[in-house]
mmCIF file of C-alpha atoms and ligand atoms in Angstrom:
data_model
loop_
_atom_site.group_PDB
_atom_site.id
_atom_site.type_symbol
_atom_site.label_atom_id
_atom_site.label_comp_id
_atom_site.label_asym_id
_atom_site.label_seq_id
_atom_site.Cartn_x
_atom_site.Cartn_y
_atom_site.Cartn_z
ATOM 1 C CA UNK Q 1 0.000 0.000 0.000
ATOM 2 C CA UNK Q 2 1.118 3.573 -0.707
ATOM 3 C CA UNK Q 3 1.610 5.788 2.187
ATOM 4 C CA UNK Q 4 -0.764 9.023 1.282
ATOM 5 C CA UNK Q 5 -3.204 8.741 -1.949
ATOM 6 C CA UNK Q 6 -1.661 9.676 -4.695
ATOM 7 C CA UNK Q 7 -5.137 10.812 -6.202
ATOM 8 C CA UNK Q 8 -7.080 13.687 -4.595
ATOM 9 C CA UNK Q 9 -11.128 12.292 -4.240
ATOM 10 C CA UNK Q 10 -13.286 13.304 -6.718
ATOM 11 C CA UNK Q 11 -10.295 14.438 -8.742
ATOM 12 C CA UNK Q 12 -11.258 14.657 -12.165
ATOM 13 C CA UNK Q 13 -10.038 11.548 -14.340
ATOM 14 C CA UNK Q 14 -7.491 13.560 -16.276
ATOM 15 C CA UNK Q 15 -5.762 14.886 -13.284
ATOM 16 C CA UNK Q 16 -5.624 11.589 -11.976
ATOM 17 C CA UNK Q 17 -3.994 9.919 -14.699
ATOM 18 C CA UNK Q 18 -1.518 12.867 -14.654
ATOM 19 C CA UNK Q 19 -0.630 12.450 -11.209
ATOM 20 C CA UNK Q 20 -0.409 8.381 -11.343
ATOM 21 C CA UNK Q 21 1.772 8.797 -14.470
ATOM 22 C CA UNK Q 22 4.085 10.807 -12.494
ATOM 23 C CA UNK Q 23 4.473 8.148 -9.339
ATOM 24 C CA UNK Q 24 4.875 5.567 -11.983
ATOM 25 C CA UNK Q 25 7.472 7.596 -14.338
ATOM 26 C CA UNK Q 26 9.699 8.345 -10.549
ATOM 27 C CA UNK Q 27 9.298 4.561 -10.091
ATOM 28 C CA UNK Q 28 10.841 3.451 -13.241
ATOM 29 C CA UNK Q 29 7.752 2.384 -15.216
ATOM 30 C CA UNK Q 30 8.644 2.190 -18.766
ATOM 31 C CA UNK Q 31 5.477 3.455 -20.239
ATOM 32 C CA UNK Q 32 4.143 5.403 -17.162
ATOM 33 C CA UNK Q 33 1.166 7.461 -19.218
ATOM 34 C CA UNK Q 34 -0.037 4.498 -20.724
ATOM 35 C CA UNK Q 35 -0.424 2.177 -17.972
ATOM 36 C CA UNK Q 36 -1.730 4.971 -15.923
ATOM 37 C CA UNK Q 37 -4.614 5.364 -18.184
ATOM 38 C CA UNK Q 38 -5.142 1.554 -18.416
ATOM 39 C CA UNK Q 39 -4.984 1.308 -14.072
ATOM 40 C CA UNK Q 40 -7.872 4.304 -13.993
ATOM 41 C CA UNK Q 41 -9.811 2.511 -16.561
ATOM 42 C CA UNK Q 42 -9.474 -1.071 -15.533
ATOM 43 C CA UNK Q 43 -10.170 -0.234 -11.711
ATOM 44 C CA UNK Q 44 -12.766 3.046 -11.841
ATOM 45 C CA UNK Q 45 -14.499 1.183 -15.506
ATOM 46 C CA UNK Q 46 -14.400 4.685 -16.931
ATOM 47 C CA UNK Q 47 -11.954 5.623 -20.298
ATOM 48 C CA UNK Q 48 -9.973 8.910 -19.161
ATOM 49 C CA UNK Q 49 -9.485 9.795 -22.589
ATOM 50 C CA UNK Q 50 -13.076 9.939 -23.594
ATOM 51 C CA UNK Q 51 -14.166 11.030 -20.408
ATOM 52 C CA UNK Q 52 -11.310 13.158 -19.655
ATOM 53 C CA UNK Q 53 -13.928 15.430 -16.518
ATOM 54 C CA UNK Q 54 -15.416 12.782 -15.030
ATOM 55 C CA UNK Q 55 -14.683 12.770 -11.500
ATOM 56 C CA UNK Q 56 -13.224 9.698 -10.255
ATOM 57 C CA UNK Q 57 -15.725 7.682 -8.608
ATOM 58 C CA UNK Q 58 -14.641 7.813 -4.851
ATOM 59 C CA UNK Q 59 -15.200 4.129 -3.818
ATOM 60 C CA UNK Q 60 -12.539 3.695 -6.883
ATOM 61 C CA UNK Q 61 -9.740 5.389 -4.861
ATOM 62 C CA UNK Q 62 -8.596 2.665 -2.283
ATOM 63 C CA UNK Q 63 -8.528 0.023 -4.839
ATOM 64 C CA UNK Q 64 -6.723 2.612 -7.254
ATOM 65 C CA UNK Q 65 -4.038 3.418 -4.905
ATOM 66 C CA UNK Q 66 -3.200 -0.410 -4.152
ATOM 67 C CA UNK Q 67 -2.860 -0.673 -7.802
ATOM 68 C CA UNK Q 68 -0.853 2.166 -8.552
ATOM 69 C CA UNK Q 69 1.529 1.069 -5.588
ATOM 70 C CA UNK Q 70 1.813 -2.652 -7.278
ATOM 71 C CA UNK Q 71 2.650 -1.100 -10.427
ATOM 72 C CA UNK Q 72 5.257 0.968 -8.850
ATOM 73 C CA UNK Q 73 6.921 -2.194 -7.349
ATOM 74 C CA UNK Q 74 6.950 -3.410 -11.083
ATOM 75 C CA UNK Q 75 4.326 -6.043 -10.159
ATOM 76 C CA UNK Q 76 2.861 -6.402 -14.118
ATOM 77 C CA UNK Q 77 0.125 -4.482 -15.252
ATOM 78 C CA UNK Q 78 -1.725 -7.872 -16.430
ATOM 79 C CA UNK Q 79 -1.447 -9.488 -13.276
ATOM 80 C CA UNK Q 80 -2.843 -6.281 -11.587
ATOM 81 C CA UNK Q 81 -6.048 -5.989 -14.053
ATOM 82 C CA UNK Q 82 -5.931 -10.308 -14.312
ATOM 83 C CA UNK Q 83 -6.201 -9.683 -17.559
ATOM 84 C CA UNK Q 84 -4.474 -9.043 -20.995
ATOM 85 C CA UNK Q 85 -5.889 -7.731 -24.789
ATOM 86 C CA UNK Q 86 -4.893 -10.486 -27.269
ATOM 87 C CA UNK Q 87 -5.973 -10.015 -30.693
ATOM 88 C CA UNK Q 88 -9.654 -9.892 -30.304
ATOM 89 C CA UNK Q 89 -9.646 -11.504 -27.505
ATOM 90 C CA UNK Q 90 -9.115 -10.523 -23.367
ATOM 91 C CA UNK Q 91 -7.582 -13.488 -21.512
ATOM 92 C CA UNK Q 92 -7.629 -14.145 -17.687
ATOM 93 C CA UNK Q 93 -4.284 -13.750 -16.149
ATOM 94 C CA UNK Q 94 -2.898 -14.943 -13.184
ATOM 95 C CA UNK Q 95 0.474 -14.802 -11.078
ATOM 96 C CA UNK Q 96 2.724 -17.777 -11.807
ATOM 97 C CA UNK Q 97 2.134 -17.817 -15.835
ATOM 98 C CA UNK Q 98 3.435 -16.414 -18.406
ATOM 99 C CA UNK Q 99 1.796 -12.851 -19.171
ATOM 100 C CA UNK Q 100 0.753 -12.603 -23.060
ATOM 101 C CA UNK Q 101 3.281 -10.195 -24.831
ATOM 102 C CA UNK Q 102 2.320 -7.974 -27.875
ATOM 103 C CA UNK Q 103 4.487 -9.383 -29.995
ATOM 104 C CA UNK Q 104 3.315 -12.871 -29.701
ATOM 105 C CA UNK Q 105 0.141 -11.320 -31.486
ATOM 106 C CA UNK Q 106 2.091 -11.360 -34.525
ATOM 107 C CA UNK Q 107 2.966 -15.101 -33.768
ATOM 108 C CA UNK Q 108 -0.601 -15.667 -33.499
ATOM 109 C CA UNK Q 109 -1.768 -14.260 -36.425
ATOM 110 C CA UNK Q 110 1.066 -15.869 -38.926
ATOM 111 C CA UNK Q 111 -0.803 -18.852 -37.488
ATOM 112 C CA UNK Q 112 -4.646 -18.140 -37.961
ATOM 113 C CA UNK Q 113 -3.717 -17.198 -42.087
ATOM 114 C CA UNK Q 114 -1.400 -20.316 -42.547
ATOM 115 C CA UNK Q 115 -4.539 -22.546 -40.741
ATOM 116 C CA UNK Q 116 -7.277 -20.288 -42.425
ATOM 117 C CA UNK Q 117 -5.391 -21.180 -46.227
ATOM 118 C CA UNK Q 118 -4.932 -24.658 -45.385
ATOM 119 C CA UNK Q 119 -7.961 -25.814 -47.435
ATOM 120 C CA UNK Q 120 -9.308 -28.469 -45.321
ATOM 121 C CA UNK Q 121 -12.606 -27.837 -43.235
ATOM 122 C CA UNK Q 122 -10.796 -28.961 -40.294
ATOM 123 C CA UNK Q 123 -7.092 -28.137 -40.464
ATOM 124 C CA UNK Q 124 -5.256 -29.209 -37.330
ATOM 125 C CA UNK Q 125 -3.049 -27.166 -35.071
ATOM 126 C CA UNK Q 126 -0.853 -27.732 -32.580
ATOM 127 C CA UNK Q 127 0.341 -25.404 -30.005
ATOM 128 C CA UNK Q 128 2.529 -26.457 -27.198
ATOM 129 C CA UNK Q 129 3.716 -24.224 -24.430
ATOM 130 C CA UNK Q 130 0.199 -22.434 -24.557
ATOM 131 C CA UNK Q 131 0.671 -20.746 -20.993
ATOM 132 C CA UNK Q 132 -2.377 -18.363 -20.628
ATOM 133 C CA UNK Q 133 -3.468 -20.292 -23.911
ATOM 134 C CA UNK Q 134 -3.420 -17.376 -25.865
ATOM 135 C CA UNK Q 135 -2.302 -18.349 -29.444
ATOM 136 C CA UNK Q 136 -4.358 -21.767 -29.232
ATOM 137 C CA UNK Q 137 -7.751 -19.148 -28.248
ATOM 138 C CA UNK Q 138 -6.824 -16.854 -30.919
ATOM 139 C CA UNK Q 139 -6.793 -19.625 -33.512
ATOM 140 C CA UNK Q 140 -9.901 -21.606 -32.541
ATOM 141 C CA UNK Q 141 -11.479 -17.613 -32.160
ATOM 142 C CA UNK Q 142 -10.298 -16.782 -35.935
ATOM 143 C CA UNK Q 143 -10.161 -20.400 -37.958
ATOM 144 C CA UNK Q 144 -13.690 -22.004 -38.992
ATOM 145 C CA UNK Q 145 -13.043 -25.933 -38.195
ATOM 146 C CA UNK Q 146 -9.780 -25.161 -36.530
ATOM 147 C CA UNK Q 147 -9.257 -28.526 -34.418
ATOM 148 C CA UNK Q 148 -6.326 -26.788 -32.106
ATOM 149 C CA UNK Q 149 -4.424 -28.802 -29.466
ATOM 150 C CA UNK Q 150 -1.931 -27.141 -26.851
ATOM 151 C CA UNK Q 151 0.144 -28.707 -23.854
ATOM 152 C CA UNK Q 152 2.181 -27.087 -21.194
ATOM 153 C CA UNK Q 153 4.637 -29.289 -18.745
ATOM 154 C CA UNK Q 154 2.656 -26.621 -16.268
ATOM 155 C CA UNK Q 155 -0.358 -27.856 -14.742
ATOM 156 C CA UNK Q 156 -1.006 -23.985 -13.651
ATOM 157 C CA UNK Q 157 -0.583 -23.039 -16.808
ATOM 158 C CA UNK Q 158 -3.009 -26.135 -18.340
ATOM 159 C CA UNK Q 159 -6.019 -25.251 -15.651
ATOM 160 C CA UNK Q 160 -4.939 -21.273 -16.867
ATOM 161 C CA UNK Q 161 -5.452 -21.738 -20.568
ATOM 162 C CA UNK Q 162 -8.423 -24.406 -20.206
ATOM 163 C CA UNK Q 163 -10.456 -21.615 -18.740
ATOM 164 C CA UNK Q 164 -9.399 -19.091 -20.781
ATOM 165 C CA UNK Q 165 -10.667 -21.786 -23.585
ATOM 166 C CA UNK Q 166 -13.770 -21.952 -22.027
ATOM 167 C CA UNK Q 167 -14.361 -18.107 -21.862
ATOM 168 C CA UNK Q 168 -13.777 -18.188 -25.326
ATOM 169 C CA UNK Q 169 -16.148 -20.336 -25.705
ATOM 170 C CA UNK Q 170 -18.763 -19.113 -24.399
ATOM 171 C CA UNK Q 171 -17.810 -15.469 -25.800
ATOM 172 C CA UNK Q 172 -17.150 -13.786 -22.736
ATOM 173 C CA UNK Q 173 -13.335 -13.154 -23.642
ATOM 174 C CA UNK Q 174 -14.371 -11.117 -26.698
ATOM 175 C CA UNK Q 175 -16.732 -10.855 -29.516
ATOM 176 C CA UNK Q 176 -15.919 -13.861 -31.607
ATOM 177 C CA UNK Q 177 -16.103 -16.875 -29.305
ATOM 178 C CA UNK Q 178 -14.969 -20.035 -31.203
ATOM 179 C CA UNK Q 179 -15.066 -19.946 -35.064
ATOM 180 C CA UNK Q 180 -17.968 -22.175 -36.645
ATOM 181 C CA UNK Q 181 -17.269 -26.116 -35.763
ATOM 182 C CA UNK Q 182 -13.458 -25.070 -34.042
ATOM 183 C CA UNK Q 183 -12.110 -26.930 -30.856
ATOM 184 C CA UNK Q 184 -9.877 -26.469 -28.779
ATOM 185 C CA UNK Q 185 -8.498 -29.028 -25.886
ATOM 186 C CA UNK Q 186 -5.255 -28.152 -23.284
ATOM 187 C CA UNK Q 187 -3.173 -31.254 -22.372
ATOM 188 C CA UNK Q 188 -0.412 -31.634 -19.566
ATOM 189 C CA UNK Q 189 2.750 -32.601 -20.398
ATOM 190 C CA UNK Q 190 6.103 -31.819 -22.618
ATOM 191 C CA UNK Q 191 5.799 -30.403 -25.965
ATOM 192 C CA UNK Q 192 3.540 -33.170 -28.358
ATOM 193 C CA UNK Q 193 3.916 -35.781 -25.804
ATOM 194 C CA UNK Q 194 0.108 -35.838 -24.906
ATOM 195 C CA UNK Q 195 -0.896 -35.533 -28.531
ATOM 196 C CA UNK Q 196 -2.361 -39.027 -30.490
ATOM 197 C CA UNK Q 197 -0.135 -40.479 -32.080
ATOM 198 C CA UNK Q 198 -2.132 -40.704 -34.870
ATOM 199 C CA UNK Q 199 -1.840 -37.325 -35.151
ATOM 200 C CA UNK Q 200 2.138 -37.669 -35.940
ATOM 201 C CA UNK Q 201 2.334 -36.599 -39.455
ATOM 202 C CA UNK Q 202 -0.872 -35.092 -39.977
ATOM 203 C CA UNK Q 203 -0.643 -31.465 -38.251
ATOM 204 C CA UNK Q 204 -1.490 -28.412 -41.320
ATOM 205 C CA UNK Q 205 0.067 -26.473 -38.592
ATOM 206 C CA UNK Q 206 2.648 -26.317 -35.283
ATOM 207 C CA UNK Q 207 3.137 -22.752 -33.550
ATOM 208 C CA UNK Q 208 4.682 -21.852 -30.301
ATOM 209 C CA UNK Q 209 5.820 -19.173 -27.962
ATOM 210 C CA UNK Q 210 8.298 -21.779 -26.405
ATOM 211 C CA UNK Q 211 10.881 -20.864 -23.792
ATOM 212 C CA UNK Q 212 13.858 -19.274 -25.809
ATOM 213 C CA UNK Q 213 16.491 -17.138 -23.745
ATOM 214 C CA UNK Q 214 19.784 -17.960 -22.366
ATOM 215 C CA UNK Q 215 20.598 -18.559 -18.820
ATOM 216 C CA UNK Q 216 22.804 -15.784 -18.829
ATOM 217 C CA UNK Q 217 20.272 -13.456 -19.813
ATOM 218 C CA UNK Q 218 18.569 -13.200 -16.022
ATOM 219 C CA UNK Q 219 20.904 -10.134 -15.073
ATOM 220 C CA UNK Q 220 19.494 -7.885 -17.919
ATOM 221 C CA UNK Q 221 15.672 -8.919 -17.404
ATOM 222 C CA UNK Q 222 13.210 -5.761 -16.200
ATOM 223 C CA UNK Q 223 11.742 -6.382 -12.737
ATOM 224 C CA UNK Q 224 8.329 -7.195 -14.442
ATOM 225 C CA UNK Q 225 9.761 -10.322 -16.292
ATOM 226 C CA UNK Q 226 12.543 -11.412 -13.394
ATOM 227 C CA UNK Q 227 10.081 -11.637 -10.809
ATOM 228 C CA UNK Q 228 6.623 -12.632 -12.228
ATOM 229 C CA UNK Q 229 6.931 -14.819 -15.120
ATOM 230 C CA UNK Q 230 8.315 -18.315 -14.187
ATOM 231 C CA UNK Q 231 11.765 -19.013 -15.350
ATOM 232 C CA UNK Q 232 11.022 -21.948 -17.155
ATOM 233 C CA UNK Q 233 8.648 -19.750 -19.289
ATOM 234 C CA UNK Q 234 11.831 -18.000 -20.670
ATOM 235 C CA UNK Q 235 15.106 -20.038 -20.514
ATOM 236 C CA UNK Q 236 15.159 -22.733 -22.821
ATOM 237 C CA UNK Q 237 18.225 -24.517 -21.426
ATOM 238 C CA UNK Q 238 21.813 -22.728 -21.298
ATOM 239 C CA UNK Q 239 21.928 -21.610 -25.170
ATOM 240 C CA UNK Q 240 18.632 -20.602 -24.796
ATOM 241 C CA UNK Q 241 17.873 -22.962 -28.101
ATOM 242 C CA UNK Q 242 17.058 -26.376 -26.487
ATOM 243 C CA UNK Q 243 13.053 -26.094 -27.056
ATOM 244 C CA UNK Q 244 13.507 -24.324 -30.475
ATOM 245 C CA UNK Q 245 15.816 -26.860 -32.072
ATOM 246 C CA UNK Q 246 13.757 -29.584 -30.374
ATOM 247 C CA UNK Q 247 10.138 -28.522 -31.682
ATOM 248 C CA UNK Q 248 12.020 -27.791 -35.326
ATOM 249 C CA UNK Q 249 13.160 -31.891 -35.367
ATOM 250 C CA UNK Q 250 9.230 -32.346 -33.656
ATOM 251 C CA UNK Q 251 7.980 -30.310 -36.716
ATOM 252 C CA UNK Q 252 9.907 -32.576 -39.370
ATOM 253 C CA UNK Q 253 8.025 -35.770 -38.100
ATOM 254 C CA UNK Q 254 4.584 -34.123 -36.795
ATOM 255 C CA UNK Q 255 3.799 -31.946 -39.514
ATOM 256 C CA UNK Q 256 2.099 -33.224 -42.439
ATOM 257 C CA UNK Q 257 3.918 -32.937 -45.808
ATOM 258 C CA UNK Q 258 3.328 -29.137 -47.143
ATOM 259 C CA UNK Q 259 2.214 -28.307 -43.130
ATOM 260 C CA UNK Q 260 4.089 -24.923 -41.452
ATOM 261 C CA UNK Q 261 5.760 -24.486 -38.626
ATOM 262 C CA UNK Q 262 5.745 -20.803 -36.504
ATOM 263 C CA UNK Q 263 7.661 -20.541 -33.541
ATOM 264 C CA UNK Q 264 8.375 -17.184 -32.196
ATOM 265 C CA UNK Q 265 12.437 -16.447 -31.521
ATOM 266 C CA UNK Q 266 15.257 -14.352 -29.871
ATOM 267 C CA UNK Q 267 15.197 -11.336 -32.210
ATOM 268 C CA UNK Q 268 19.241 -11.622 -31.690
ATOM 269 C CA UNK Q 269 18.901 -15.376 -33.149
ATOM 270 C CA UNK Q 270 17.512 -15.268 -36.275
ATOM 271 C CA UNK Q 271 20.106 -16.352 -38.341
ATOM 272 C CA UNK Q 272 21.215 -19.500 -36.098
ATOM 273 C CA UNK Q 273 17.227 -20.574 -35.778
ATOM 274 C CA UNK Q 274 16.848 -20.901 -39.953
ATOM 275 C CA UNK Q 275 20.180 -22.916 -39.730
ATOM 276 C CA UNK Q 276 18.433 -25.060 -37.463
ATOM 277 C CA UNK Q 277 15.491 -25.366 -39.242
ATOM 278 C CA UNK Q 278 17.294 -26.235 -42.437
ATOM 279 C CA UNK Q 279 19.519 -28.757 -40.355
ATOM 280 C CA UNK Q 280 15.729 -30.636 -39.340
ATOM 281 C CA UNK Q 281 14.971 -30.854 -42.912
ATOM 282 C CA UNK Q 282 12.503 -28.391 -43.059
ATOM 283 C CA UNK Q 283 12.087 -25.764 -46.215
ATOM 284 C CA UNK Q 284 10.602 -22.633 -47.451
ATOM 285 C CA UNK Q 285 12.343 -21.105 -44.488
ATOM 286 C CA UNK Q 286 11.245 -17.485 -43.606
ATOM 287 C CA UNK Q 287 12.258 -15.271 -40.801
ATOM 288 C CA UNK Q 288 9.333 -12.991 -40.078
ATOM 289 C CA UNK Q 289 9.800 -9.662 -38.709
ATOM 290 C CA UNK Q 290 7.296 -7.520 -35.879
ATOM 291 C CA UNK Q 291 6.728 -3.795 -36.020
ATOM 292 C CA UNK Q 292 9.651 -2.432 -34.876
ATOM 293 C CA UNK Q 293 11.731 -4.487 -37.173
ATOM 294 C CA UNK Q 294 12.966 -7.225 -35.352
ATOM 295 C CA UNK Q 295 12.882 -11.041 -35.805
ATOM 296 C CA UNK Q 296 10.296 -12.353 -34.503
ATOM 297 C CA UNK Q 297 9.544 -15.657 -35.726
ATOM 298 C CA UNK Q 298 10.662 -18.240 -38.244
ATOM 299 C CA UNK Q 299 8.262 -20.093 -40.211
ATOM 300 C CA UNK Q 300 8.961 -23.668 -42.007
ATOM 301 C CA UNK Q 301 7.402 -26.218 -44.442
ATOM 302 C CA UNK Q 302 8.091 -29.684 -44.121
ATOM 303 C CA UNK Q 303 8.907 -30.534 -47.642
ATOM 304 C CA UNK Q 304 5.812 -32.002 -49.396
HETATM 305 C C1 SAM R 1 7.170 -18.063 -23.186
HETATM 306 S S1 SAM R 1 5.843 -18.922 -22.396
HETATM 307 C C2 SAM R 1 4.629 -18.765 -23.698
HETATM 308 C C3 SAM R 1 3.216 -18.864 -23.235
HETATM 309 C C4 SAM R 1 2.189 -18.511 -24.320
HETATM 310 N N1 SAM R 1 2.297 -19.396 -25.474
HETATM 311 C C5 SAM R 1 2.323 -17.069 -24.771
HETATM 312 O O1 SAM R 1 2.817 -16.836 -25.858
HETATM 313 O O2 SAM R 1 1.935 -16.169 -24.018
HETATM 314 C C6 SAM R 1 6.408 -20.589 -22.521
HETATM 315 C C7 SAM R 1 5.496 -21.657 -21.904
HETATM 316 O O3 SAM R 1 6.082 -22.931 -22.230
HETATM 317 C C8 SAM R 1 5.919 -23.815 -21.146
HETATM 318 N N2 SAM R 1 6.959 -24.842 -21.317
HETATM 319 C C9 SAM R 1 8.291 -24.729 -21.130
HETATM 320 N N3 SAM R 1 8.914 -25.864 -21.484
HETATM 321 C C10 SAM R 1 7.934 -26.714 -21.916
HETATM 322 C C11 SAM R 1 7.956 -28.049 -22.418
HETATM 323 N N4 SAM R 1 9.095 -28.741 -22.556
HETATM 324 N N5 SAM R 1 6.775 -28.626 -22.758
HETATM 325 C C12 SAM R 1 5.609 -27.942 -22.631
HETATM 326 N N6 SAM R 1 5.531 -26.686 -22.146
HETATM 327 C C13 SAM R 1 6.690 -26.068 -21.807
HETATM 328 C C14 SAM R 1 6.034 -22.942 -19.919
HETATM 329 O O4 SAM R 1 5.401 -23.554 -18.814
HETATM 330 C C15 SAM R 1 5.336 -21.657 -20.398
HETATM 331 O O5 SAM R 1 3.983 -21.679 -20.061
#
């Protein structure tokens, strides 16, 4: 809890997103304005920029404070809100998973137009490491027929993404709910373990977000990432490459002939990821860029 209020009561909402942005820019935030107008407008329901005179409503202003002092201890925005945008979607959130990034939007939607192209009713995805479940929702959101599988090794994660799933659903995490005839089903366990084995060959379509920095990154991580997302979200062994060269040798023997793979990467690795792709005998290797011009993801056929 912060010591005095940092928002005066009835203060109207621009003035309190002024002063907020100001506590949050001395603590360090990195984008103080913004996530001062998403803290008044997840906690007092109101949008500060449309309703920039509205007075802040004054049972708001105890749960406001708490929130602007978590954000000043770096505590995630997601995890204060419990939730996070995701293309169309808004998934749950909790502490001990893996908060959705931006960029992983981009994964996301390399995904939906490789499944949505396909040109079978019922093209089949896999995505393991789903965490919060978030590109395995978007697809079964955004691809009629999609049949989309995901795993995580983390059964908080699994229960996470199953009822994120179900909110989807049942359209209560955004406007779409599932495409026509698209399921969706969360397994426990590493990478395409808990898939059918039947399956092995036949996937149009494996994306991930898996684990993919280097041990020796943990010194340079911002206080959001080193203390709320679980290290075995992020490190993928000491090279940081373990789970990305092992889902490019899954994606040679999983994927069906002509099928894609998308996993998203180190923007520093780009190069070394399409040598490892080429090395599992995969083709049609592309490195895809984000909006600020770095790597992102690569994306592989196995050769039909
Ligand atoms: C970077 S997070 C990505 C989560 C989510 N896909 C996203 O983009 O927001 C990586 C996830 O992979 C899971 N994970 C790590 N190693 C795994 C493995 N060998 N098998 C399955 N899941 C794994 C972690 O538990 C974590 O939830």
């Amino acid at each position: 809890m912060v010591a005095t209020s940092p928002v005066r009561p009835d203060a109207p909402l621009h003035e309190a997103v002024a002063r907020i942005t100001g506590m949050l820019r001395d603590a360090g935030v990195p984008s103080p304005a913004a996530d001062a107008r998403w803290l008044v407008q997840g906690i007092a329901g109101v949008d500060p920029h449309r309703h920039p005179d509205t007075p802040l409503p004054r049972a708001a202003l105890p749960a406001l404070n708490d929130a602007v002092a978590r954000r000043a201890a770096r505590e995630p925005l997601q995890l204060i809100l419990g939730t996070a945008p995701f293309r169309a979607l808004e998934l749950v959130c909790r502490p001990g998973v893996f908060v959705p990034r931006p960029e992983t939007e981009i994964v996301a939607g390399l995904a939906v137009d490789v499944a949505q192209r396909v040109g079978s009713p019922a093209p089949i995805v896999a995505e393991p490491c789903t965490g919060t479940g978030a590109i395995a929702c978007a697809i079964a959101a955004e691809v009629p027929g999609a049949r989309v599988i995901a795993t995580d090794r983390d059964p908080a994660a699994v229960h996470l993404a199953r009822h994120n799933a179900d909110r989807v659903r049942r359209g209560v995490a955004g406007p779409p709910g599932f495409a026509r005839a698209a399921t969706l089903t969360v397994q426990t366990g590493d990478l395409l373990d808990p898939l059918d084995p039947e399956l092995r060959g036949h996937l149009d379509v494996l994306v991930a977000n898996p684990p993919y920095l280097p041990a020796d990154d943990r010194d340079s991580w911002a206080p959001e990432v080193a203390a709320h997302d679980p290290d075995t979200a992020l490190v993928g062994g000491a090279d940081g490459h373990e789970v990305v060269n092992a889902l490019l040798t899954l994606a040679a023997r999983w994927l069906a002939p002509g099928g894609t793979v998308i996993l998203e990467i180190d923007e520093r690795r780009g190069a070394d990821v399409a040598g490892a792709a080429r090395h599992a005998g995969l083709s049609s290797i592309e490195v895809a860029r984000d909006l600020t011009g770095a790597d992102r993801a690569i994306v592989a056929r196995r050769p039909v």
